[in-house]
Amino acid sequence: PSPNAGVSQAAYGLAAGVRLGGLNHYSGEPRPKPILAPDQPPADRAALERILVLSRRLLALWLLIWTGVGGLALALAGVTVSWRVARL
């Protein structure tokens, strides 16, 4: 897993049911990383498709919450949200 995105990579790996980790290369240097879910198969095309489908669903849910249902729920609850744009 990446040092910068390890948590999200691990979550997607778990959701897709694949093994992650092992030997990675950073700036041309090999670095062994821990193996996550060693009992799972390595990522393949089908796993990548599952991850893409999950990403699309999560994006749709996020958009729905923040632009539709979520906004309506906040309005019904009497919560106001103020958006301010910083002026430089």
Short mmCIF file of N, CA and C in Angstrom, two decimals:
data_model
loop_
_atom_site.label_atom_id
_atom_site.label_comp_id
_atom_site.label_asym_id
_atom_site.label_seq_id
_atom_site.Cartn_x
_atom_site.Cartn_y
_atom_site.Cartn_z
N PRO A 1 0.82 -1.20 0.00
CA PRO A 1 0.00 0.00 0.00
C PRO A 1 0.87 1.26 0.00
N SER A 2 0.33 2.30 -0.55
CA SER A 2 1.02 3.58 -0.63
C SER A 2 1.08 4.24 0.74
N PRO A 3 2.17 4.95 1.03
CA PRO A 3 2.21 5.67 2.31
C PRO A 3 1.22 6.83 2.35
N ASN A 4 0.78 7.29 1.18
CA ASN A 4 -0.14 8.43 1.14
C ASN A 4 -1.59 8.02 1.04
N ALA A 5 -1.87 6.88 0.47
CA ALA A 5 -3.25 6.47 0.25
C ALA A 5 -3.53 5.07 0.77
N GLY A 6 -2.75 4.62 1.71
CA GLY A 6 -2.87 3.26 2.20
C GLY A 6 -4.23 2.90 2.75
N VAL A 7 -4.85 3.83 3.47
CA VAL A 7 -6.16 3.53 4.07
C VAL A 7 -7.21 3.31 2.99
N SER A 8 -7.27 4.21 2.01
CA SER A 8 -8.28 4.05 0.96
C SER A 8 -7.96 2.85 0.08
N GLN A 9 -6.69 2.59 -0.18
CA GLN A 9 -6.32 1.40 -0.95
C GLN A 9 -6.73 0.13 -0.21
N ALA A 10 -6.51 0.10 1.08
CA ALA A 10 -6.89 -1.06 1.88
C ALA A 10 -8.40 -1.27 1.86
N ALA A 11 -9.16 -0.17 1.96
CA ALA A 11 -10.63 -0.28 1.94
C ALA A 11 -11.11 -0.83 0.60
N TYR A 12 -10.56 -0.32 -0.49
CA TYR A 12 -10.96 -0.81 -1.81
C TYR A 12 -10.50 -2.25 -2.01
N GLY A 13 -9.32 -2.58 -1.54
CA GLY A 13 -8.85 -3.96 -1.64
C GLY A 13 -9.75 -4.92 -0.90
N LEU A 14 -10.19 -4.52 0.29
CA LEU A 14 -11.10 -5.35 1.07
C LEU A 14 -12.43 -5.51 0.34
N ALA A 15 -12.96 -4.38 -0.18
CA ALA A 15 -14.24 -4.44 -0.89
C ALA A 15 -14.16 -5.30 -2.14
N ALA A 16 -13.01 -5.30 -2.81
CA ALA A 16 -12.85 -6.08 -4.04
C ALA A 16 -12.39 -7.50 -3.75
N GLY A 17 -12.00 -7.77 -2.51
CA GLY A 17 -11.57 -9.11 -2.14
C GLY A 17 -10.24 -9.51 -2.75
N VAL A 18 -9.26 -8.58 -2.71
CA VAL A 18 -7.95 -8.86 -3.29
C VAL A 18 -6.83 -8.62 -2.28
N ARG A 19 -5.71 -9.24 -2.56
CA ARG A 19 -4.50 -9.08 -1.77
C ARG A 19 -3.76 -7.83 -2.27
N LEU A 20 -3.22 -7.06 -1.34
CA LEU A 20 -2.44 -5.88 -1.68
C LEU A 20 -1.09 -5.94 -0.97
N GLY A 21 -0.17 -5.15 -1.46
CA GLY A 21 1.13 -5.04 -0.81
C GLY A 21 2.19 -5.84 -1.54
N GLY A 22 3.28 -6.04 -0.84
CA GLY A 22 4.41 -6.74 -1.45
C GLY A 22 5.46 -5.73 -1.88
N LEU A 23 6.19 -6.07 -2.91
CA LEU A 23 7.28 -5.24 -3.36
C LEU A 23 6.78 -4.08 -4.21
N ASN A 24 7.05 -2.86 -3.77
CA ASN A 24 6.72 -1.64 -4.51
C ASN A 24 8.03 -0.95 -4.89
N HIS A 25 7.95 -0.03 -5.82
CA HIS A 25 9.12 0.73 -6.23
C HIS A 25 8.84 2.22 -6.06
N TYR A 26 9.73 2.91 -5.38
CA TYR A 26 9.64 4.35 -5.18
C TYR A 26 10.93 4.97 -5.68
N SER A 27 10.79 5.87 -6.65
CA SER A 27 11.96 6.52 -7.27
C SER A 27 12.96 5.48 -7.75
N GLY A 28 12.45 4.40 -8.28
CA GLY A 28 13.32 3.36 -8.82
C GLY A 28 13.90 2.41 -7.79
N GLU A 29 13.61 2.65 -6.53
CA GLU A 29 14.15 1.80 -5.46
C GLU A 29 13.09 0.81 -4.98
N PRO A 30 13.42 -0.47 -4.96
CA PRO A 30 12.45 -1.45 -4.46
C PRO A 30 12.28 -1.34 -2.94
N ARG A 31 11.01 -1.40 -2.51
CA ARG A 31 10.73 -1.36 -1.07
C ARG A 31 9.65 -2.40 -0.75
N PRO A 32 10.01 -3.34 0.09
CA PRO A 32 8.99 -4.32 0.50
C PRO A 32 7.97 -3.66 1.44
N LYS A 33 6.71 -3.96 1.20
CA LYS A 33 5.63 -3.44 2.03
C LYS A 33 4.87 -4.62 2.62
N PRO A 34 4.14 -4.38 3.71
CA PRO A 34 3.36 -5.47 4.30
C PRO A 34 2.31 -5.99 3.31
N ILE A 35 1.99 -7.25 3.43
CA ILE A 35 0.94 -7.87 2.61
C ILE A 35 -0.37 -7.74 3.38
N LEU A 36 -1.37 -7.15 2.73
CA LEU A 36 -2.70 -7.04 3.32
C LEU A 36 -3.59 -8.11 2.70
N ALA A 37 -4.34 -8.79 3.51
CA ALA A 37 -5.24 -9.87 3.08
C ALA A 37 -4.48 -10.95 2.31
N PRO A 38 -3.48 -11.56 2.95
CA PRO A 38 -2.65 -12.56 2.26
C PRO A 38 -3.43 -13.78 1.79
N ASP A 39 -4.60 -14.04 2.36
CA ASP A 39 -5.39 -15.20 1.96
C ASP A 39 -6.25 -14.92 0.72
N GLN A 40 -6.24 -13.67 0.23
CA GLN A 40 -7.04 -13.30 -0.94
C GLN A 40 -6.20 -13.40 -2.21
N PRO A 41 -6.84 -13.50 -3.37
CA PRO A 41 -6.10 -13.55 -4.62
C PRO A 41 -5.55 -12.16 -4.99
N PRO A 42 -4.52 -12.10 -5.82
CA PRO A 42 -4.03 -10.80 -6.27
C PRO A 42 -5.08 -10.10 -7.14
N ALA A 43 -4.93 -8.80 -7.29
CA ALA A 43 -5.88 -8.03 -8.10
C ALA A 43 -5.83 -8.49 -9.55
N ASP A 44 -6.99 -8.53 -10.17
CA ASP A 44 -7.09 -8.87 -11.59
C ASP A 44 -8.09 -7.92 -12.24
N ARG A 45 -8.37 -8.14 -13.50
CA ARG A 45 -9.27 -7.25 -14.23
C ARG A 45 -10.66 -7.19 -13.59
N ALA A 46 -11.18 -8.31 -13.15
CA ALA A 46 -12.51 -8.34 -12.52
C ALA A 46 -12.51 -7.52 -11.23
N ALA A 47 -11.43 -7.60 -10.46
CA ALA A 47 -11.35 -6.82 -9.22
C ALA A 47 -11.30 -5.33 -9.53
N LEU A 48 -10.57 -4.96 -10.56
CA LEU A 48 -10.52 -3.55 -10.95
C LEU A 48 -11.89 -3.06 -11.40
N GLU A 49 -12.64 -3.90 -12.10
CA GLU A 49 -14.00 -3.53 -12.50
C GLU A 49 -14.88 -3.32 -11.27
N ARG A 50 -14.75 -4.20 -10.26
CA ARG A 50 -15.54 -4.04 -9.03
C ARG A 50 -15.18 -2.73 -8.32
N ILE A 51 -13.90 -2.38 -8.32
CA ILE A 51 -13.46 -1.14 -7.69
C ILE A 51 -14.02 0.07 -8.44
N LEU A 52 -14.02 0.02 -9.76
CA LEU A 52 -14.57 1.13 -10.55
C LEU A 52 -16.06 1.29 -10.32
N VAL A 53 -16.78 0.18 -10.25
CA VAL A 53 -18.22 0.23 -9.98
C VAL A 53 -18.46 0.83 -8.59
N LEU A 54 -17.69 0.39 -7.61
CA LEU A 54 -17.83 0.93 -6.26
C LEU A 54 -17.53 2.43 -6.25
N SER A 55 -16.50 2.85 -6.96
CA SER A 55 -16.16 4.28 -7.01
C SER A 55 -17.29 5.09 -7.61
N ARG A 56 -17.88 4.59 -8.67
CA ARG A 56 -19.00 5.30 -9.30
C ARG A 56 -20.20 5.39 -8.35
N ARG A 57 -20.47 4.31 -7.65
CA ARG A 57 -21.60 4.31 -6.71
C ARG A 57 -21.35 5.28 -5.56
N LEU A 58 -20.12 5.30 -5.05
CA LEU A 58 -19.80 6.22 -3.96
C LEU A 58 -19.90 7.67 -4.42
N LEU A 59 -19.45 7.96 -5.64
CA LEU A 59 -19.56 9.30 -6.17
C LEU A 59 -21.02 9.71 -6.31
N ALA A 60 -21.84 8.81 -6.85
CA ALA A 60 -23.27 9.11 -7.00
C ALA A 60 -23.92 9.35 -5.65
N LEU A 61 -23.59 8.55 -4.66
CA LEU A 61 -24.13 8.73 -3.32
C LEU A 61 -23.71 10.07 -2.74
N TRP A 62 -22.43 10.39 -2.89
CA TRP A 62 -21.93 11.67 -2.38
C TRP A 62 -22.66 12.83 -3.03
N LEU A 63 -22.81 12.78 -4.34
CA LEU A 63 -23.52 13.85 -5.05
C LEU A 63 -24.98 13.94 -4.61
N LEU A 64 -25.61 12.80 -4.43
CA LEU A 64 -27.00 12.78 -4.00
C LEU A 64 -27.15 13.40 -2.61
N ILE A 65 -26.27 13.03 -1.72
CA ILE A 65 -26.34 13.54 -0.36
C ILE A 65 -26.11 15.04 -0.32
N TRP A 66 -25.08 15.51 -1.00
CA TRP A 66 -24.71 16.92 -0.88
C TRP A 66 -25.52 17.84 -1.78
N THR A 67 -26.17 17.33 -2.80
CA THR A 67 -26.92 18.22 -3.66
C THR A 67 -28.43 18.03 -3.58
N GLY A 68 -28.85 16.91 -3.10
CA GLY A 68 -30.28 16.64 -3.11
C GLY A 68 -30.82 16.29 -1.76
N VAL A 69 -30.81 15.03 -1.47
CA VAL A 69 -31.41 14.52 -0.24
C VAL A 69 -30.77 15.16 0.99
N GLY A 70 -29.46 15.28 0.98
CA GLY A 70 -28.77 15.87 2.12
C GLY A 70 -29.15 17.32 2.32
N GLY A 71 -29.22 18.05 1.21
CA GLY A 71 -29.63 19.45 1.31
C GLY A 71 -31.05 19.60 1.81
N LEU A 72 -31.94 18.74 1.33
CA LEU A 72 -33.32 18.77 1.78
C LEU A 72 -33.40 18.43 3.27
N ALA A 73 -32.67 17.42 3.70
CA ALA A 73 -32.68 17.04 5.11
C ALA A 73 -32.16 18.17 5.99
N LEU A 74 -31.11 18.84 5.53
CA LEU A 74 -30.59 19.96 6.31
C LEU A 74 -31.61 21.10 6.38
N ALA A 75 -32.26 21.37 5.26
CA ALA A 75 -33.27 22.43 5.24
C ALA A 75 -34.43 22.10 6.16
N LEU A 76 -34.89 20.85 6.13
CA LEU A 76 -35.99 20.44 7.01
C LEU A 76 -35.59 20.50 8.48
N ALA A 77 -34.32 20.29 8.74
CA ALA A 77 -33.84 20.34 10.12
C ALA A 77 -33.55 21.77 10.57
N GLY A 78 -33.70 22.72 9.64
CA GLY A 78 -33.46 24.11 10.00
C GLY A 78 -31.99 24.49 10.02
N VAL A 79 -31.16 23.68 9.40
CA VAL A 79 -29.72 23.95 9.38
C VAL A 79 -29.42 24.79 8.14
N THR A 80 -28.70 25.86 8.35
CA THR A 80 -28.29 26.68 7.22
C THR A 80 -26.81 26.48 6.98
N VAL A 81 -26.45 26.46 5.73
CA VAL A 81 -25.06 26.29 5.35
C VAL A 81 -24.64 27.52 4.57
N SER A 82 -23.57 28.14 4.99
CA SER A 82 -23.07 29.34 4.32
C SER A 82 -21.79 28.99 3.58
N TRP A 83 -21.78 29.28 2.31
CA TRP A 83 -20.58 29.06 1.50
C TRP A 83 -19.95 30.41 1.23
N ARG A 84 -18.71 30.55 1.55
CA ARG A 84 -18.00 31.80 1.32
C ARG A 84 -16.81 31.52 0.42
N VAL A 85 -16.62 32.43 -0.50
CA VAL A 85 -15.48 32.32 -1.39
C VAL A 85 -14.44 33.34 -0.95
N ALA A 86 -13.24 32.87 -0.71
CA ALA A 86 -12.18 33.78 -0.29
C ALA A 86 -11.80 34.70 -1.43
N ARG A 87 -11.62 35.96 -1.11
CA ARG A 87 -11.18 36.93 -2.11
C ARG A 87 -9.72 37.24 -1.86
N LEU A 88 -8.99 37.16 -2.93
CA LEU A 88 -7.55 37.42 -2.81
C LEU A 88 -7.22 38.85 -3.14
#
